Structures are given as C-alpha cells and as structure tokens.
mmCIF file of N, CA and C in Angstrom:
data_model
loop_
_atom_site.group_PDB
_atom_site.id
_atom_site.type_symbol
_atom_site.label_atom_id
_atom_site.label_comp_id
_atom_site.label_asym_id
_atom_site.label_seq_id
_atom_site.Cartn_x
_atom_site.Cartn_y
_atom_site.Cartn_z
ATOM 1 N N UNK A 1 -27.452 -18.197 0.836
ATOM 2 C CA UNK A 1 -26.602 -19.372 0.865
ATOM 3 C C UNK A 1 -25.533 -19.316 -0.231
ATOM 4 N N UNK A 2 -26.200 -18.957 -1.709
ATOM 5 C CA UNK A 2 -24.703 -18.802 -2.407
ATOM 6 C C UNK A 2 -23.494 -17.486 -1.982
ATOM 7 N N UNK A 3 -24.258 -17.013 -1.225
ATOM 8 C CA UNK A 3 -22.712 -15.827 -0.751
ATOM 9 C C UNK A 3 -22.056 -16.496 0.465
ATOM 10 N N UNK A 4 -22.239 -16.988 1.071
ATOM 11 C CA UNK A 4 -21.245 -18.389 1.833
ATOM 12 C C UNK A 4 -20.858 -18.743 1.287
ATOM 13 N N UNK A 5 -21.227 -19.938 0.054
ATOM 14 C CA UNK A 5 -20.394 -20.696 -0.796
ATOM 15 C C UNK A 5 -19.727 -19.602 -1.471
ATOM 16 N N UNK A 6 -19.585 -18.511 -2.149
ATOM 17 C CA UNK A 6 -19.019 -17.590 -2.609
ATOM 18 C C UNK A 6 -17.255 -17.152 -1.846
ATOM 19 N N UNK A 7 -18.146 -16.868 -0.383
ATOM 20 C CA UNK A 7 -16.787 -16.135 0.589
ATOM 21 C C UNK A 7 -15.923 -17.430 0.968
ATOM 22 N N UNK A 8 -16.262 -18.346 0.962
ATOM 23 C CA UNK A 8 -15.899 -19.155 1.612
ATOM 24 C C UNK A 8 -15.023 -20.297 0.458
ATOM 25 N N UNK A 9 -15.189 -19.935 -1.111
ATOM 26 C CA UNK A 9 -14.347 -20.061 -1.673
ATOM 27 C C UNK A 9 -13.094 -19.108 -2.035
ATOM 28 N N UNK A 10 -13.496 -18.147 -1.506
ATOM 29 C CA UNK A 10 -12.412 -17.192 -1.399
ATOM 30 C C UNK A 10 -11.503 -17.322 -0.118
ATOM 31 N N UNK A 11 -11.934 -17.457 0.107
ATOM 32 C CA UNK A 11 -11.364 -18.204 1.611
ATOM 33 C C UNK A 11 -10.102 -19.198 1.690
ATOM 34 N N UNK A 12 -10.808 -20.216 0.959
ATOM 35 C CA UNK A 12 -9.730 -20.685 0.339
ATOM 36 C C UNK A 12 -9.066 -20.903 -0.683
ATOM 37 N N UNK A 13 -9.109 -20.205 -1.647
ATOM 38 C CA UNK A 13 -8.331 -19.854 -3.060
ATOM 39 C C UNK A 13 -7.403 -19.094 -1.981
ATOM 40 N N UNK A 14 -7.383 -18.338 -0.575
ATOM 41 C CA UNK A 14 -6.546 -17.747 -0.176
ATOM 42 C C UNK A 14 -5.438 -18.576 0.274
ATOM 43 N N UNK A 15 -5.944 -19.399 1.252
ATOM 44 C CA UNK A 15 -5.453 -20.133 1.741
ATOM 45 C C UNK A 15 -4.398 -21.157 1.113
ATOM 46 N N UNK A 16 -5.241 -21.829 0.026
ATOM 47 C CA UNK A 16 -4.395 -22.465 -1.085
ATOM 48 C C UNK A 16 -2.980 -21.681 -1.895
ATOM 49 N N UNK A 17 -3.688 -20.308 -2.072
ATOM 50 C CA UNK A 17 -2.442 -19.826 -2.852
ATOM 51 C C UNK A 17 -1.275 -18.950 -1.707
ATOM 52 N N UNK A 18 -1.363 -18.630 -0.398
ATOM 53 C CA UNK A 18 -0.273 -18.825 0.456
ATOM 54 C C UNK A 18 0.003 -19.564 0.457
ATOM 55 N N UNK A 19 -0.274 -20.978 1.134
ATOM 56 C CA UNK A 19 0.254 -22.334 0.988
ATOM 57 C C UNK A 19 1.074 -22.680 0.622
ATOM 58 N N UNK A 20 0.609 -22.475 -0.862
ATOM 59 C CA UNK A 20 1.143 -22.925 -1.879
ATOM 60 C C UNK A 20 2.896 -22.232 -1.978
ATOM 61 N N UNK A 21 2.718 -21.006 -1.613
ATOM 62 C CA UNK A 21 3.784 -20.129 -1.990
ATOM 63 C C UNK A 21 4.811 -20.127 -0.743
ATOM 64 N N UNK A 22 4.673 -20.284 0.674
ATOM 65 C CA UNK A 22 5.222 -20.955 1.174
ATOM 66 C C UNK A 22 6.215 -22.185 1.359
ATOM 67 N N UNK A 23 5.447 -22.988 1.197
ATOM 68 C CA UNK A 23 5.666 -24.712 0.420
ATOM 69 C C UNK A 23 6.808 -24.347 -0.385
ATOM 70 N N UNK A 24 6.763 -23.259 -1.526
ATOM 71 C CA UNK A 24 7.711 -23.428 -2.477
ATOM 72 C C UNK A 24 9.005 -22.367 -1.907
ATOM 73 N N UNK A 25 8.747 -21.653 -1.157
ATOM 74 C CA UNK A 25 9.470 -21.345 -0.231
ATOM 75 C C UNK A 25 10.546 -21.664 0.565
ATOM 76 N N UNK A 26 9.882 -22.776 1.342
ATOM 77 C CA UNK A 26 10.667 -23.682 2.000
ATOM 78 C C UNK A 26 11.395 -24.760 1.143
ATOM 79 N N UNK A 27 10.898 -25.257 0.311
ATOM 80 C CA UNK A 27 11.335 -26.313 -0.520
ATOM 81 C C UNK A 27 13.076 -25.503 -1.499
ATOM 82 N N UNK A 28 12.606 -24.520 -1.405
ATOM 83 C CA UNK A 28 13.753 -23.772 -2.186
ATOM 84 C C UNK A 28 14.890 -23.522 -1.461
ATOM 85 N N UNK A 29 14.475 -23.159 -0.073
ATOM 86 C CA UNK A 29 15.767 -23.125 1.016
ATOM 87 C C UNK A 29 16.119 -23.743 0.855
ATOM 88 N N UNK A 30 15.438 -25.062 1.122
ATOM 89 C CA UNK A 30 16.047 -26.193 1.240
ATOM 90 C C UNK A 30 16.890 -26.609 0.438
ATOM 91 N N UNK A 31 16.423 -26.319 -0.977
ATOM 92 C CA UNK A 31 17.128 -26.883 -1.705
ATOM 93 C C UNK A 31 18.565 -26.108 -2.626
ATOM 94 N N UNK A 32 18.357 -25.065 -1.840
ATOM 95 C CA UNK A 32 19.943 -24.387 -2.152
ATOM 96 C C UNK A 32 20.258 -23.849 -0.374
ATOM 97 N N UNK A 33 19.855 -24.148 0.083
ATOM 98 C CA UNK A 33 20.827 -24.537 1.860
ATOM 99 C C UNK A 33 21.338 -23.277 2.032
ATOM 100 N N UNK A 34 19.932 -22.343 2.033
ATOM 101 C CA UNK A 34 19.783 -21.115 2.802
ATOM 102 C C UNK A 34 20.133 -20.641 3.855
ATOM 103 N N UNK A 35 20.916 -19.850 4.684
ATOM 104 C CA UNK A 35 21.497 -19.956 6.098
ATOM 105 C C UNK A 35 19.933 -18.711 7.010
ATOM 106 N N UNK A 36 19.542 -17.915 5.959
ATOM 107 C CA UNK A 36 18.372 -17.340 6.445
ATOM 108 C C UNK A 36 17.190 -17.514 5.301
ATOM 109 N N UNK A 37 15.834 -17.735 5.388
ATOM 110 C CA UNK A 37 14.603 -18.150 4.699
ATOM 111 C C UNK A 37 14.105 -17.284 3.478
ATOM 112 N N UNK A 38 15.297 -16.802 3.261
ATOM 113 C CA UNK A 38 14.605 -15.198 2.129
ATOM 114 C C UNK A 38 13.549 -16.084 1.356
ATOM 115 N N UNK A 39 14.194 -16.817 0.316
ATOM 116 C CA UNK A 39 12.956 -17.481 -0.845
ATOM 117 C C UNK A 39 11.420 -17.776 0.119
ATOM 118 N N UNK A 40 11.582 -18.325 1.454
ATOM 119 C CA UNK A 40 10.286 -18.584 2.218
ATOM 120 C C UNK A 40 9.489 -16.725 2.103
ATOM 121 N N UNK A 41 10.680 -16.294 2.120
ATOM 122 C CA UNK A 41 10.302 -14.455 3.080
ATOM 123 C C UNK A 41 9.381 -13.934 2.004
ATOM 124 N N UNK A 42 9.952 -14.135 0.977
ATOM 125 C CA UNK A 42 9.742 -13.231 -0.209
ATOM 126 C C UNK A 42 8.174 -14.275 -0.707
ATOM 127 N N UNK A 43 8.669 -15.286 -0.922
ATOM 128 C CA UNK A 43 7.380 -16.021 -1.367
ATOM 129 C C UNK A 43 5.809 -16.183 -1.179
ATOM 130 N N UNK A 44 6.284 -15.873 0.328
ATOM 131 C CA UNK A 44 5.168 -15.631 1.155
ATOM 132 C C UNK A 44 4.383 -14.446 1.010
ATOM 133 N N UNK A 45 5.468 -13.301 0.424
ATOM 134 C CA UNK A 45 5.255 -11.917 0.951
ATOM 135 C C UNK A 45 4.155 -12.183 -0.286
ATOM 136 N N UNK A 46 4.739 -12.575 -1.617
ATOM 137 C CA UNK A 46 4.293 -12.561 -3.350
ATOM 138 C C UNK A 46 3.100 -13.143 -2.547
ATOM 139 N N UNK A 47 2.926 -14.006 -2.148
ATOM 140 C CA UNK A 47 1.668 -14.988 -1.768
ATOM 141 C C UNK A 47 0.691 -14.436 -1.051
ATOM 142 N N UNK A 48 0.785 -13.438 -0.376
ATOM 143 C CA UNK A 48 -0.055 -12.768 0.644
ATOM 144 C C UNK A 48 -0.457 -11.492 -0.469
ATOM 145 N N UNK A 49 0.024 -10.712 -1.931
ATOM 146 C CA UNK A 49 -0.211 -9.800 -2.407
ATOM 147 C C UNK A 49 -1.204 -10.616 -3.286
ATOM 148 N N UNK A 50 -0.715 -11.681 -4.068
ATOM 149 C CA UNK A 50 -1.414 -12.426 -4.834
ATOM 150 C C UNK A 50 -2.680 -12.776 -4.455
ATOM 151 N N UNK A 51 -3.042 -13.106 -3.180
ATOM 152 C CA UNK A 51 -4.023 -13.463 -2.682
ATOM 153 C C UNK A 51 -4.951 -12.366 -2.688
ATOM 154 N N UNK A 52 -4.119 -11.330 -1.896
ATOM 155 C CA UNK A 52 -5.480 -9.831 -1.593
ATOM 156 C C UNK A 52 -6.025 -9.734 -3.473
ATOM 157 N N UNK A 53 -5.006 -9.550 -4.298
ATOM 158 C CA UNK A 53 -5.648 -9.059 -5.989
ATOM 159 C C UNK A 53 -6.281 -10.310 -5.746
ATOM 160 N N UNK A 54 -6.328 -11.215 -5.662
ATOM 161 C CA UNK A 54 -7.463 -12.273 -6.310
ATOM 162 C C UNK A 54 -8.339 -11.652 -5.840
ATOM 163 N N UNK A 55 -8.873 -11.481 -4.102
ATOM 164 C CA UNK A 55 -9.797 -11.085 -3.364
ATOM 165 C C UNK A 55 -10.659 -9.823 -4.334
ATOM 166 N N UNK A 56 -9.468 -8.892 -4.426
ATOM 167 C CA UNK A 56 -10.286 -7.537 -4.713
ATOM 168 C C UNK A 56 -10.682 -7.758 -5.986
ATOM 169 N N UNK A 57 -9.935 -8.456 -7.261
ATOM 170 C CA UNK A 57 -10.920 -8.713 -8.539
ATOM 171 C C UNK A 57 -11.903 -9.560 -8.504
ATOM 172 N N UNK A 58 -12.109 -10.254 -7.898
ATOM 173 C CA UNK A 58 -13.656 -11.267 -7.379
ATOM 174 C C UNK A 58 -14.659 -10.231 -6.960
ATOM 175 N N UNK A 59 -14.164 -9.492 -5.772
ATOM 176 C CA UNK A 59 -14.814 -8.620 -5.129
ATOM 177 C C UNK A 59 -15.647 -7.408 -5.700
ATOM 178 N N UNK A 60 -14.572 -6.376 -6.780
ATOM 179 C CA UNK A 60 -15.162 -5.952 -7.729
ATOM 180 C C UNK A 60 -16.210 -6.356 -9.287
ATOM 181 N N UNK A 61 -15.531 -7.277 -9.643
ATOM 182 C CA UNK A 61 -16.245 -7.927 -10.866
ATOM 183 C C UNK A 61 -17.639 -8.629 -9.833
ATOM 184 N N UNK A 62 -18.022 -9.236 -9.028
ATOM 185 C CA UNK A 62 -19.538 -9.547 -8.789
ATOM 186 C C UNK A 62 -20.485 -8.533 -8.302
ATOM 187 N N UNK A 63 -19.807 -6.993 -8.047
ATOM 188 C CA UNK A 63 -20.451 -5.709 -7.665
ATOM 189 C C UNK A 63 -20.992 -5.670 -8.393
#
C-alpha cells in the first residue's frame, strides 16, 4: 500500500508541475500577444523534462 501512495504521488508532482508550466505558458502569450504559442511550446517542453528528472531522482534515491 505505501508504493501506491508513493507512485501515485509521483503521479502527480507530474501532473502539477506540467500544469503548472503550461498555465505559465499560456498566461505569457497572452500577455505579450504572441501570434504563435512559443512561451506555451517551450514551457511545456521545460515542464515535461522537469517532470521525467523529478521521476528518475525519486526513482533512484528509494532503490
């Protein structure tokens, strides 16, 4: 049972920190009136790398 609660906070520490990086993404287009989403593009991209290193240092450090 604690390795459910384990994956499943990883789960969403993932979730949260795309989100998150998205969100600021869009909010940034927006707020300099982007004609294509780069700050979304890029943010996301940071957000999806950020996420896997969280994964893999959790992953390694409880081995």
């Amino acid at each position: 049972m604690r390795a459910i609660g384990k994956y499943s906070g990883i789960a969403f520490q993932m979730l949260a920190t795309i989100g998150l990086s998205a969100w600021a993404g869009t909010w940034l287009d927006g707020h300099y009136r982007t004609q294509t989403p780069w700050f979304t593009i890029g943010l996301m991209l940071a957000g999806v790398l950020l996420a896997l290193y969280q994964v893999i240092r959790s992953l390694t450090n409880s081995a």
